[in-house]
Amino acid sequence: MRTLEEAFLKFKSRLELKPKEQDNASERHKEIRAHLKTKFTIENDFLTGSYARWTKTKPLKDVDIFCPLGTAHAHYRDEHPDNVLKAFETALAEKYGAANVSRQRRSCTVDFGVTPDSEDKTDYKVMSVDVVPAFKKDDDYEIPDANEGKWIETNPKTHADKAVAAQRAYNDQWKAMVRMLKYWNNHHGKPVKPSFLLEVMCLDCLSGGFGGRWDYEFQSLFATLANRIDEVWADPAGLGPPVSDMMDNARKATAKSALEAAESAATNAIHLARQGKNYEAHLAWRALFGPLFPHP
Ligand SMILES: Nc1ncnc2c1ncn2[C@@H]1O[C@H](COP(=O)(O)OP(=O)(O)OP(=O)(O)O)[C@@H](O)[C@H]1O
Ligand SMILES: [Mg+2]
């Protein structure tokens, strides 16, 4: 049987982007770019979000594609954000079918009809992408926000730079911790929304360097997150609305309970290992994280 350390390393590796997944994401990106360019003037579109920062979890879905629009489309910037999102929805539905395209708060999702198996594997296929219309504004971007009813500012490079700095400060294990944590969140019905909020919290809550033991790291991370989930968490770039603005009091309470339950499950798994019950400890971690945590 694997040691617990080996199990966590296997889990970590399973959550990393594989070359075949990157090839598939790149193909989907090119295909969407080619189609959208027949409808809009798009300048320097790029893959972004957690996918580009290596904080995306598995199964691979909602890969973000930023599409900066040319001046011919500047009128959208003066209109309600729904308008540009509707225009993108219509354009994407022509190629992918209306049933596979949906409008989100800041993007249009294209669903490729890929279903993960019982072990959360998708044969290296991307399940969906989020296409984000944008306008360049100096070094930043403006993107539509249907919930706010206005355009918001964002800066993917600042978010990426912060993730790189956090990774360095945490002995190169910060991104792996974030991917595992987001996998836990998905496995428990997304108590924390959006999952970017978990990444933002980890910028603050994981400090002082990786202690060398994944089990203790998660026990303490879950405890800290439970304590701090009701705070207001600002956009780390200081541009957009608070990243925690989807968490009303009811959602915060649900998330707090889920994080507290995760902390006690971690404590229990650590206790099992201390008693020499390694098989049971592995099963407890797998039950906590989900099927990509290896079977003992
Ligand atoms: N409140 C905000 N203000 C400014 N920029 C934001 C805000 N929320 C998200 N963003 C930016 O938009 C990107 C895409 O948002 P999204 O919700 O898809 O997050 P994500 O980091 O890609 O996480 P996920 O793994 O859930 O896709 C984020 O990575 C971040 O760069
Ligand atoms: Mg995303």
mmCIF file of C-alpha atoms and ligand atoms in Angstrom:
data_model
loop_
_atom_site.group_PDB
_atom_site.id
_atom_site.type_symbol
_atom_site.label_atom_id
_atom_site.label_comp_id
_atom_site.label_asym_id
_atom_site.label_seq_id
_atom_site.Cartn_x
_atom_site.Cartn_y
_atom_site.Cartn_z
ATOM 1 C CA MET A 1 0.000 0.000 0.000
ATOM 2 C CA ARG A 2 1.129 3.558 -0.694
ATOM 3 C CA THR A 3 2.198 5.762 2.180
ATOM 4 C CA LEU A 4 -0.065 8.748 2.842
ATOM 5 C CA GLU A 5 2.629 11.043 1.428
ATOM 6 C CA GLU A 6 2.649 8.984 -1.788
ATOM 7 C CA ALA A 7 -1.153 9.111 -1.952
ATOM 8 C CA PHE A 8 -1.145 12.916 -1.693
ATOM 9 C CA LEU A 9 1.577 13.146 -4.346
ATOM 10 C CA LYS A 10 -0.465 10.932 -6.663
ATOM 11 C CA PHE A 11 -3.523 13.107 -5.969
ATOM 12 C CA LYS A 12 -1.433 16.195 -6.699
ATOM 13 C CA SER A 13 -0.215 14.744 -9.976
ATOM 14 C CA ARG A 14 -3.740 13.767 -11.050
ATOM 15 C CA LEU A 15 -4.853 17.375 -10.616
ATOM 16 C CA GLU A 16 -2.045 18.731 -12.808
ATOM 17 C CA LEU A 17 -2.711 19.681 -16.416
ATOM 18 C CA LYS A 18 -1.506 16.959 -18.744
ATOM 19 C CA PRO A 19 -0.102 17.667 -22.260
ATOM 20 C CA LYS A 20 -3.125 15.953 -23.875
ATOM 21 C CA GLU A 21 -5.495 18.205 -21.902
ATOM 22 C CA GLN A 22 -3.518 21.282 -22.915
ATOM 23 C CA ASP A 23 -3.668 20.143 -26.556
ATOM 24 C CA ASN A 24 -7.436 19.726 -26.295
ATOM 25 C CA ALA A 25 -7.865 23.140 -24.605
ATOM 26 C CA SER A 26 -5.717 24.746 -27.285
ATOM 27 C CA GLU A 27 -7.726 23.065 -30.091
ATOM 28 C CA ARG A 28 -11.002 24.256 -28.559
ATOM 29 C CA HIS A 29 -9.557 27.743 -28.166
ATOM 30 C CA LYS A 30 -8.484 27.862 -31.838
ATOM 31 C CA GLU A 31 -11.846 26.539 -33.018
ATOM 32 C CA ILE A 32 -13.749 29.152 -30.985
ATOM 33 C CA ARG A 33 -11.409 31.922 -32.097
ATOM 34 C CA ALA A 34 -11.863 30.975 -35.773
ATOM 35 C CA HIS A 35 -15.656 31.019 -35.397
ATOM 36 C CA LEU A 36 -15.879 34.241 -33.359
ATOM 37 C CA LYS A 37 -13.583 36.038 -35.791
ATOM 38 C CA THR A 38 -16.255 35.588 -38.465
ATOM 39 C CA LYS A 39 -18.614 37.641 -36.216
ATOM 40 C CA PHE A 40 -16.462 40.088 -34.264
ATOM 41 C CA THR A 41 -13.144 41.900 -34.465
ATOM 42 C CA ILE A 42 -11.155 40.224 -31.712
ATOM 43 C CA GLU A 43 -7.630 41.323 -30.833
ATOM 44 C CA ASN A 44 -5.185 39.023 -29.042
ATOM 45 C CA ASP A 45 -7.571 36.581 -27.375
ATOM 46 C CA PHE A 46 -5.948 34.292 -24.807
ATOM 47 C CA LEU A 47 -6.572 31.425 -22.380
ATOM 48 C CA THR A 48 -6.737 32.805 -18.859
ATOM 49 C CA GLY A 49 -8.282 32.335 -15.384
ATOM 50 C CA SER A 50 -7.289 29.432 -13.188
ATOM 51 C CA TYR A 51 -6.433 27.359 -16.273
ATOM 52 C CA ALA A 52 -3.588 29.708 -17.202
ATOM 53 C CA ARG A 53 -2.459 30.041 -13.559
ATOM 54 C CA TRP A 54 -2.397 26.275 -12.937
ATOM 55 C CA THR A 55 -4.958 26.583 -10.158
ATOM 56 C CA LYS A 56 -7.726 24.870 -12.174
ATOM 57 C CA THR A 57 -8.953 21.626 -10.651
ATOM 58 C CA LYS A 58 -10.348 18.513 -12.347
ATOM 59 C CA PRO A 59 -12.452 17.493 -14.157
ATOM 60 C CA LEU A 60 -11.337 20.232 -16.529
ATOM 61 C CA LYS A 61 -14.253 22.577 -17.162
ATOM 62 C CA ASP A 62 -14.986 26.280 -17.627
ATOM 63 C CA VAL A 63 -11.602 27.081 -19.126
ATOM 64 C CA ASP A 64 -11.636 30.873 -19.563
ATOM 65 C CA ILE A 65 -10.950 32.496 -22.947
ATOM 66 C CA PHE A 66 -10.608 36.296 -22.897
ATOM 67 C CA CYS A 67 -11.726 37.956 -26.145
ATOM 68 C CA PRO A 68 -10.705 41.632 -26.309
ATOM 69 C CA LEU A 69 -12.994 43.373 -28.807
ATOM 70 C CA GLY A 70 -11.918 45.932 -31.416
ATOM 71 C CA THR A 71 -13.105 49.547 -31.562
ATOM 72 C CA ALA A 72 -15.873 48.617 -34.024
ATOM 73 C CA HIS A 73 -17.666 47.095 -31.038
ATOM 74 C CA ALA A 74 -17.018 49.966 -28.600
ATOM 75 C CA HIS A 75 -20.769 50.732 -28.447
ATOM 76 C CA TYR A 76 -21.265 47.610 -26.289
ATOM 77 C CA ARG A 77 -19.130 49.222 -23.600
ATOM 78 C CA ASP A 78 -21.767 51.980 -23.255
ATOM 79 C CA GLU A 79 -24.621 49.480 -23.093
ATOM 80 C CA HIS A 80 -25.926 47.123 -20.432
ATOM 81 C CA PRO A 81 -23.481 44.178 -20.067
ATOM 82 C CA ASP A 82 -26.252 41.758 -21.065
ATOM 83 C CA ASN A 83 -26.074 43.016 -24.654
ATOM 84 C CA VAL A 84 -22.564 41.861 -25.428
ATOM 85 C CA LEU A 85 -23.160 38.587 -23.575
ATOM 86 C CA LYS A 86 -26.306 38.012 -25.656
ATOM 87 C CA ALA A 87 -24.393 38.780 -28.875
ATOM 88 C CA PHE A 88 -21.702 36.228 -27.911
ATOM 89 C CA GLU A 89 -24.370 33.708 -26.932
ATOM 90 C CA THR A 90 -26.077 34.022 -30.319
ATOM 91 C CA ALA A 91 -22.767 33.748 -32.196
ATOM 92 C CA LEU A 92 -21.630 30.675 -30.235
ATOM 93 C CA ALA A 93 -25.048 29.003 -30.486
ATOM 94 C CA GLU A 94 -24.768 29.106 -34.287
ATOM 95 C CA LYS A 95 -21.798 26.761 -34.113
ATOM 96 C CA TYR A 96 -22.441 24.732 -30.977
ATOM 97 C CA GLY A 97 -26.253 24.730 -30.744
ATOM 98 C CA ALA A 98 -28.361 26.798 -28.344
ATOM 99 C CA ALA A 99 -28.682 23.867 -25.926
ATOM 100 C CA ASN A 100 -24.893 23.826 -25.426
ATOM 101 C CA VAL A 101 -24.389 27.551 -24.891
ATOM 102 C CA SER A 102 -25.416 29.436 -21.766
ATOM 103 C CA ARG A 103 -24.986 32.967 -20.546
ATOM 104 C CA GLN A 104 -23.241 33.390 -17.177
ATOM 105 C CA ARG A 105 -22.531 36.400 -15.019
ATOM 106 C CA ARG A 106 -19.416 37.456 -16.980
ATOM 107 C CA SER A 107 -19.118 34.970 -19.817
ATOM 108 C CA CYS A 108 -20.826 32.535 -22.171
ATOM 109 C CA THR A 109 -20.236 28.865 -21.486
ATOM 110 C CA VAL A 110 -19.872 26.379 -24.310
ATOM 111 C CA ASP A 111 -20.515 22.820 -23.181
ATOM 112 C CA PHE A 112 -18.800 20.103 -25.264
ATOM 113 C CA GLY A 113 -20.950 17.253 -23.928
ATOM 114 C CA VAL A 114 -18.084 15.479 -22.153
ATOM 115 C CA THR A 115 -19.177 13.538 -19.044
ATOM 116 C CA PRO A 116 -16.629 12.444 -16.419
ATOM 117 C CA ASP A 117 -16.600 8.761 -15.445
ATOM 118 C CA SER A 118 -17.106 7.574 -11.856
ATOM 119 C CA GLU A 119 -13.427 8.312 -11.132
ATOM 120 C CA ASP A 120 -13.819 11.894 -12.437
ATOM 121 C CA LYS A 121 -11.785 11.164 -15.579
ATOM 122 C CA THR A 122 -12.693 12.683 -18.965
ATOM 123 C CA ASP A 123 -10.134 10.983 -21.231
ATOM 124 C CA TYR A 124 -8.129 14.249 -21.210
ATOM 125 C CA LYS A 125 -11.028 16.219 -22.711
ATOM 126 C CA VAL A 126 -12.100 19.713 -21.677
ATOM 127 C CA MET A 127 -15.776 19.684 -20.672
ATOM 128 C CA SER A 128 -16.563 23.354 -21.307
ATOM 129 C CA VAL A 129 -15.083 26.790 -21.888
ATOM 130 C CA ASP A 130 -16.167 30.226 -20.630
ATOM 131 C CA VAL A 131 -15.839 32.860 -23.347
ATOM 132 C CA VAL A 132 -15.343 36.331 -21.833
ATOM 133 C CA PRO A 133 -15.903 39.428 -24.007
ATOM 134 C CA ALA A 134 -13.516 42.190 -22.934
ATOM 135 C CA PHE A 135 -12.222 45.653 -23.748
ATOM 136 C CA LYS A 136 -8.622 46.641 -23.145
ATOM 137 C CA LYS A 137 -8.273 49.619 -20.803
ATOM 138 C CA ASP A 138 -4.640 50.715 -20.371
ATOM 139 C CA ASP A 139 -2.954 47.747 -18.657
ATOM 140 C CA ASP A 140 -6.293 46.321 -17.449
ATOM 141 C CA TYR A 141 -9.462 44.962 -19.033
ATOM 142 C CA GLU A 142 -13.119 45.771 -18.662
ATOM 143 C CA ILE A 143 -15.529 42.835 -18.748
ATOM 144 C CA PRO A 144 -19.343 42.662 -18.525
ATOM 145 C CA ASP A 145 -20.892 41.738 -15.181
ATOM 146 C CA ALA A 146 -24.582 40.871 -15.533
ATOM 147 C CA ASN A 147 -25.090 40.672 -11.739
ATOM 148 C CA GLU A 148 -23.661 44.136 -11.180
ATOM 149 C CA GLY A 149 -25.418 45.445 -14.313
ATOM 150 C CA LYS A 150 -22.211 47.215 -15.286
ATOM 151 C CA TRP A 151 -18.721 46.705 -16.651
ATOM 152 C CA ILE A 152 -16.041 45.778 -14.132
ATOM 153 C CA GLU A 153 -12.269 46.020 -14.321
ATOM 154 C CA THR A 154 -9.935 43.107 -13.997
ATOM 155 C CA ASN A 155 -6.308 42.250 -14.546
ATOM 156 C CA PRO A 156 -5.395 38.624 -15.237
ATOM 157 C CA LYS A 157 -1.673 39.396 -15.082
ATOM 158 C CA THR A 158 -1.881 40.730 -11.509
ATOM 159 C CA HIS A 159 -3.807 37.613 -10.449
ATOM 160 C CA ALA A 160 -1.223 35.400 -12.149
ATOM 161 C CA ASP A 161 1.701 37.291 -10.580
ATOM 162 C CA LYS A 162 0.159 36.943 -7.106
ATOM 163 C CA ALA A 163 -0.281 33.199 -7.613
ATOM 164 C CA VAL A 164 3.359 32.877 -8.715
ATOM 165 C CA ALA A 165 4.556 34.814 -5.644
ATOM 166 C CA ALA A 166 2.383 32.666 -3.338
ATOM 167 C CA GLN A 167 3.710 29.503 -4.983
ATOM 168 C CA ARG A 168 7.292 30.615 -4.409
ATOM 169 C CA ALA A 169 6.611 31.588 -0.782
ATOM 170 C CA TYR A 170 4.983 28.223 -0.112
ATOM 171 C CA ASN A 171 7.826 25.954 -1.245
ATOM 172 C CA ASP A 172 6.149 25.438 -4.633
ATOM 173 C CA GLN A 173 3.145 23.646 -3.102
ATOM 174 C CA TRP A 174 0.629 26.518 -3.044
ATOM 175 C CA LYS A 175 -0.978 25.819 -6.427
ATOM 176 C CA ALA A 176 -1.307 22.124 -5.595
ATOM 177 C CA MET A 177 -3.024 23.026 -2.305
ATOM 178 C CA VAL A 178 -5.441 25.323 -4.185
ATOM 179 C CA ARG A 179 -6.247 22.640 -6.794
ATOM 180 C CA MET A 180 -6.891 20.053 -4.058
ATOM 181 C CA LEU A 181 -9.018 22.492 -2.077
ATOM 182 C CA LYS A 182 -11.113 23.370 -5.144
ATOM 183 C CA TYR A 183 -11.523 19.647 -5.808
ATOM 184 C CA TRP A 184 -12.837 19.235 -2.237
ATOM 185 C CA ASN A 185 -15.262 22.129 -2.850
ATOM 186 C CA ASN A 186 -16.651 20.553 -6.051
ATOM 187 C CA HIS A 187 -16.977 17.185 -4.339
ATOM 188 C CA HIS A 188 -19.180 18.766 -1.649
ATOM 189 C CA GLY A 189 -21.603 20.627 -3.922
ATOM 190 C CA LYS A 190 -19.610 23.908 -4.062
ATOM 191 C CA PRO A 191 -20.262 25.347 -0.593
ATOM 192 C CA VAL A 192 -17.794 28.127 -1.504
ATOM 193 C CA LYS A 193 -18.744 30.203 -4.543
ATOM 194 C CA PRO A 194 -17.063 31.216 -6.764
ATOM 195 C CA SER A 195 -14.202 28.773 -6.447
ATOM 196 C CA PHE A 196 -11.872 31.707 -7.239
ATOM 197 C CA LEU A 197 -12.742 32.852 -3.695
ATOM 198 C CA LEU A 198 -10.851 29.836 -2.325
ATOM 199 C CA GLU A 199 -7.791 30.833 -4.331
ATOM 200 C CA VAL A 200 -8.077 34.427 -3.087
ATOM 201 C CA MET A 201 -8.422 33.252 0.531
ATOM 202 C CA CYS A 202 -5.366 31.007 0.104
ATOM 203 C CA LEU A 203 -3.287 34.059 -0.881
ATOM 204 C CA ASP A 204 -3.793 35.182 2.709
ATOM 205 C CA CYS A 205 -4.479 31.964 4.611
ATOM 206 C CA LEU A 206 -1.498 29.923 3.416
ATOM 207 C CA SER A 207 1.555 31.674 4.686
ATOM 208 C CA GLY A 208 4.784 30.760 6.383
ATOM 209 C CA GLY A 209 5.777 27.995 3.970
ATOM 210 C CA PHE A 210 4.711 24.412 3.395
ATOM 211 C CA GLY A 211 5.125 22.451 6.624
ATOM 212 C CA GLY A 212 5.985 19.197 4.848
ATOM 213 C CA ARG A 213 2.880 17.214 5.835
ATOM 214 C CA TRP A 214 -0.181 17.417 3.567
ATOM 215 C CA ASP A 215 -2.500 16.055 6.267
ATOM 216 C CA TYR A 216 -1.608 18.745 8.818
ATOM 217 C CA GLU A 217 -1.605 21.432 6.131
ATOM 218 C CA PHE A 218 -5.224 20.654 5.205
ATOM 219 C CA GLN A 219 -6.383 20.263 8.799
ATOM 220 C CA SER A 220 -5.114 23.745 9.567
ATOM 221 C CA LEU A 221 -6.210 25.262 6.232
ATOM 222 C CA PHE A 222 -9.809 24.059 6.669
ATOM 223 C CA ALA A 223 -9.837 25.522 10.215
ATOM 224 C CA THR A 224 -8.543 28.905 9.010
ATOM 225 C CA LEU A 225 -10.959 29.042 6.077
ATOM 226 C CA ALA A 226 -13.905 28.185 8.375
ATOM 227 C CA ASN A 227 -12.885 31.070 10.662
ATOM 228 C CA ARG A 228 -12.472 33.575 7.858
ATOM 229 C CA ILE A 229 -15.198 32.671 5.328
ATOM 230 C CA ASP A 230 -17.468 35.441 6.577
ATOM 231 C CA GLU A 231 -14.950 38.202 5.851
ATOM 232 C CA VAL A 232 -15.192 40.405 2.763
ATOM 233 C CA TRP A 233 -12.548 39.262 0.277
ATOM 234 C CA ALA A 234 -11.480 41.940 -2.171
ATOM 235 C CA ASP A 235 -10.272 41.413 -5.727
ATOM 236 C CA PRO A 236 -6.507 40.841 -5.224
ATOM 237 C CA ALA A 237 -5.850 43.263 -8.105
ATOM 238 C CA GLY A 238 -7.919 45.919 -6.324
ATOM 239 C CA LEU A 239 -10.070 46.516 -9.411
ATOM 240 C CA GLY A 240 -13.251 44.416 -9.476
ATOM 241 C CA PRO A 241 -16.044 43.925 -6.932
ATOM 242 C CA PRO A 242 -15.314 41.778 -3.842
ATOM 243 C CA VAL A 243 -14.726 38.177 -4.884
ATOM 244 C CA SER A 244 -16.920 37.167 -1.921
ATOM 245 C CA ASP A 245 -19.981 39.086 -3.193
ATOM 246 C CA MET A 246 -21.904 35.886 -4.040
ATOM 247 C CA MET A 247 -21.739 34.719 -0.415
ATOM 248 C CA ASP A 248 -24.816 36.008 1.413
ATOM 249 C CA ASN A 249 -25.250 35.140 5.103
ATOM 250 C CA ALA A 250 -26.992 31.832 4.412
ATOM 251 C CA ARG A 251 -24.259 30.745 1.988
ATOM 252 C CA LYS A 252 -21.543 31.798 4.431
ATOM 253 C CA ALA A 253 -23.154 29.714 7.176
ATOM 254 C CA THR A 254 -23.376 26.658 4.884
ATOM 255 C CA ALA A 255 -19.768 27.128 3.779
ATOM 256 C CA LYS A 256 -18.585 27.522 7.378
ATOM 257 C CA SER A 257 -20.271 24.242 8.398
ATOM 258 C CA ALA A 258 -18.807 22.438 5.382
ATOM 259 C CA LEU A 259 -15.306 23.747 6.183
ATOM 260 C CA GLU A 260 -15.687 22.807 9.859
ATOM 261 C CA ALA A 261 -16.844 19.324 8.858
ATOM 262 C CA ALA A 262 -13.800 19.060 6.568
ATOM 263 C CA GLU A 263 -11.512 20.043 9.428
ATOM 264 C CA SER A 264 -12.972 17.356 11.680
ATOM 265 C CA ALA A 265 -12.762 14.768 8.892
ATOM 266 C CA ALA A 266 -9.081 15.685 8.478
ATOM 267 C CA THR A 267 -8.527 15.430 12.251
ATOM 268 C CA ASN A 268 -10.180 12.018 12.241
ATOM 269 C CA ALA A 269 -8.047 10.802 9.300
ATOM 270 C CA ILE A 270 -4.876 11.981 11.090
ATOM 271 C CA HIS A 271 -6.014 10.132 14.217
ATOM 272 C CA LEU A 272 -6.571 6.907 12.250
ATOM 273 C CA ALA A 273 -3.044 7.097 10.828
ATOM 274 C CA ARG A 274 -1.612 7.659 14.328
ATOM 275 C CA GLN A 275 -3.328 4.457 15.450
ATOM 276 C CA GLY A 276 -1.618 2.634 12.572
ATOM 277 C CA LYS A 277 -4.886 2.273 10.668
ATOM 278 C CA ASN A 278 -3.381 3.364 7.351
ATOM 279 C CA TYR A 279 -5.974 1.729 5.120
ATOM 280 C CA GLU A 280 -8.809 3.473 6.984
ATOM 281 C CA ALA A 281 -6.887 6.762 6.962
ATOM 282 C CA HIS A 282 -6.506 6.590 3.161
ATOM 283 C CA LEU A 283 -10.210 5.876 2.794
ATOM 284 C CA ALA A 284 -11.024 8.830 5.057
ATOM 285 C CA TRP A 285 -8.962 11.230 2.896
ATOM 286 C CA ARG A 286 -10.543 9.814 -0.255
ATOM 287 C CA ALA A 287 -14.012 10.303 1.232
ATOM 288 C CA LEU A 288 -13.079 13.886 2.115
ATOM 289 C CA PHE A 289 -11.586 14.896 -1.269
ATOM 290 C CA GLY A 290 -13.304 12.631 -3.802
ATOM 291 C CA PRO A 291 -12.419 9.879 -6.283
ATOM 292 C CA LEU A 292 -9.219 11.408 -7.693
ATOM 293 C CA PHE A 293 -7.633 10.901 -4.264
ATOM 294 C CA PRO A 294 -6.160 7.419 -4.857
ATOM 295 C CA HIS A 295 -7.763 4.312 -3.506
ATOM 296 C CA PRO A 296 -5.586 2.641 -0.822
HETATM 297 N N1 LIG B 1 -14.376 40.016 -8.511
HETATM 298 C C1 LIG B 1 -13.456 39.982 -9.478
HETATM 299 N N2 LIG B 1 -12.812 41.105 -9.831
HETATM 300 C C2 LIG B 1 -11.872 41.100 -10.794
HETATM 301 N N3 LIG B 1 -11.505 40.006 -11.481
HETATM 302 C C3 LIG B 1 -12.113 38.833 -11.186
HETATM 303 C C4 LIG B 1 -13.119 38.755 -10.183
HETATM 304 N N4 LIG B 1 -13.540 37.486 -10.109
HETATM 305 C C5 LIG B 1 -12.850 36.794 -11.026
HETATM 306 N N5 LIG B 1 -11.976 37.588 -11.684
HETATM 307 C C6 LIG B 1 -11.016 37.204 -12.742
HETATM 308 O O1 LIG B 1 -11.691 36.444 -13.717
HETATM 309 C C7 LIG B 1 -11.061 35.162 -13.840
HETATM 310 C C8 LIG B 1 -12.098 34.112 -14.213
HETATM 311 O O2 LIG B 1 -13.058 34.004 -13.179
HETATM 312 P P1 LIG B 1 -13.524 32.578 -12.660
HETATM 313 O O3 LIG B 1 -14.667 32.769 -11.751
HETATM 314 O O4 LIG B 1 -13.659 31.639 -13.794
HETATM 315 O O5 LIG B 1 -12.285 32.161 -11.744
HETATM 316 P P2 LIG B 1 -11.144 31.099 -11.957
HETATM 317 O O6 LIG B 1 -9.972 31.629 -11.186
HETATM 318 O O7 LIG B 1 -10.882 30.851 -13.407
HETATM 319 O O8 LIG B 1 -11.650 29.830 -11.195
HETATM 320 P P3 LIG B 1 -12.349 28.472 -11.730
HETATM 321 O O9 LIG B 1 -11.316 27.444 -11.516
HETATM 322 O O10 LIG B 1 -13.550 28.327 -10.888
HETATM 323 O O11 LIG B 1 -12.672 28.662 -13.189
HETATM 324 C C9 LIG B 1 -10.397 34.936 -12.494
HETATM 325 O O12 LIG B 1 -9.353 33.997 -12.589
HETATM 326 C C10 LIG B 1 -9.903 36.325 -12.187
HETATM 327 O O13 LIG B 1 -8.697 36.586 -12.875
HETATM 328 MG MG MG B 2 -12.510 30.108 -14.624
#
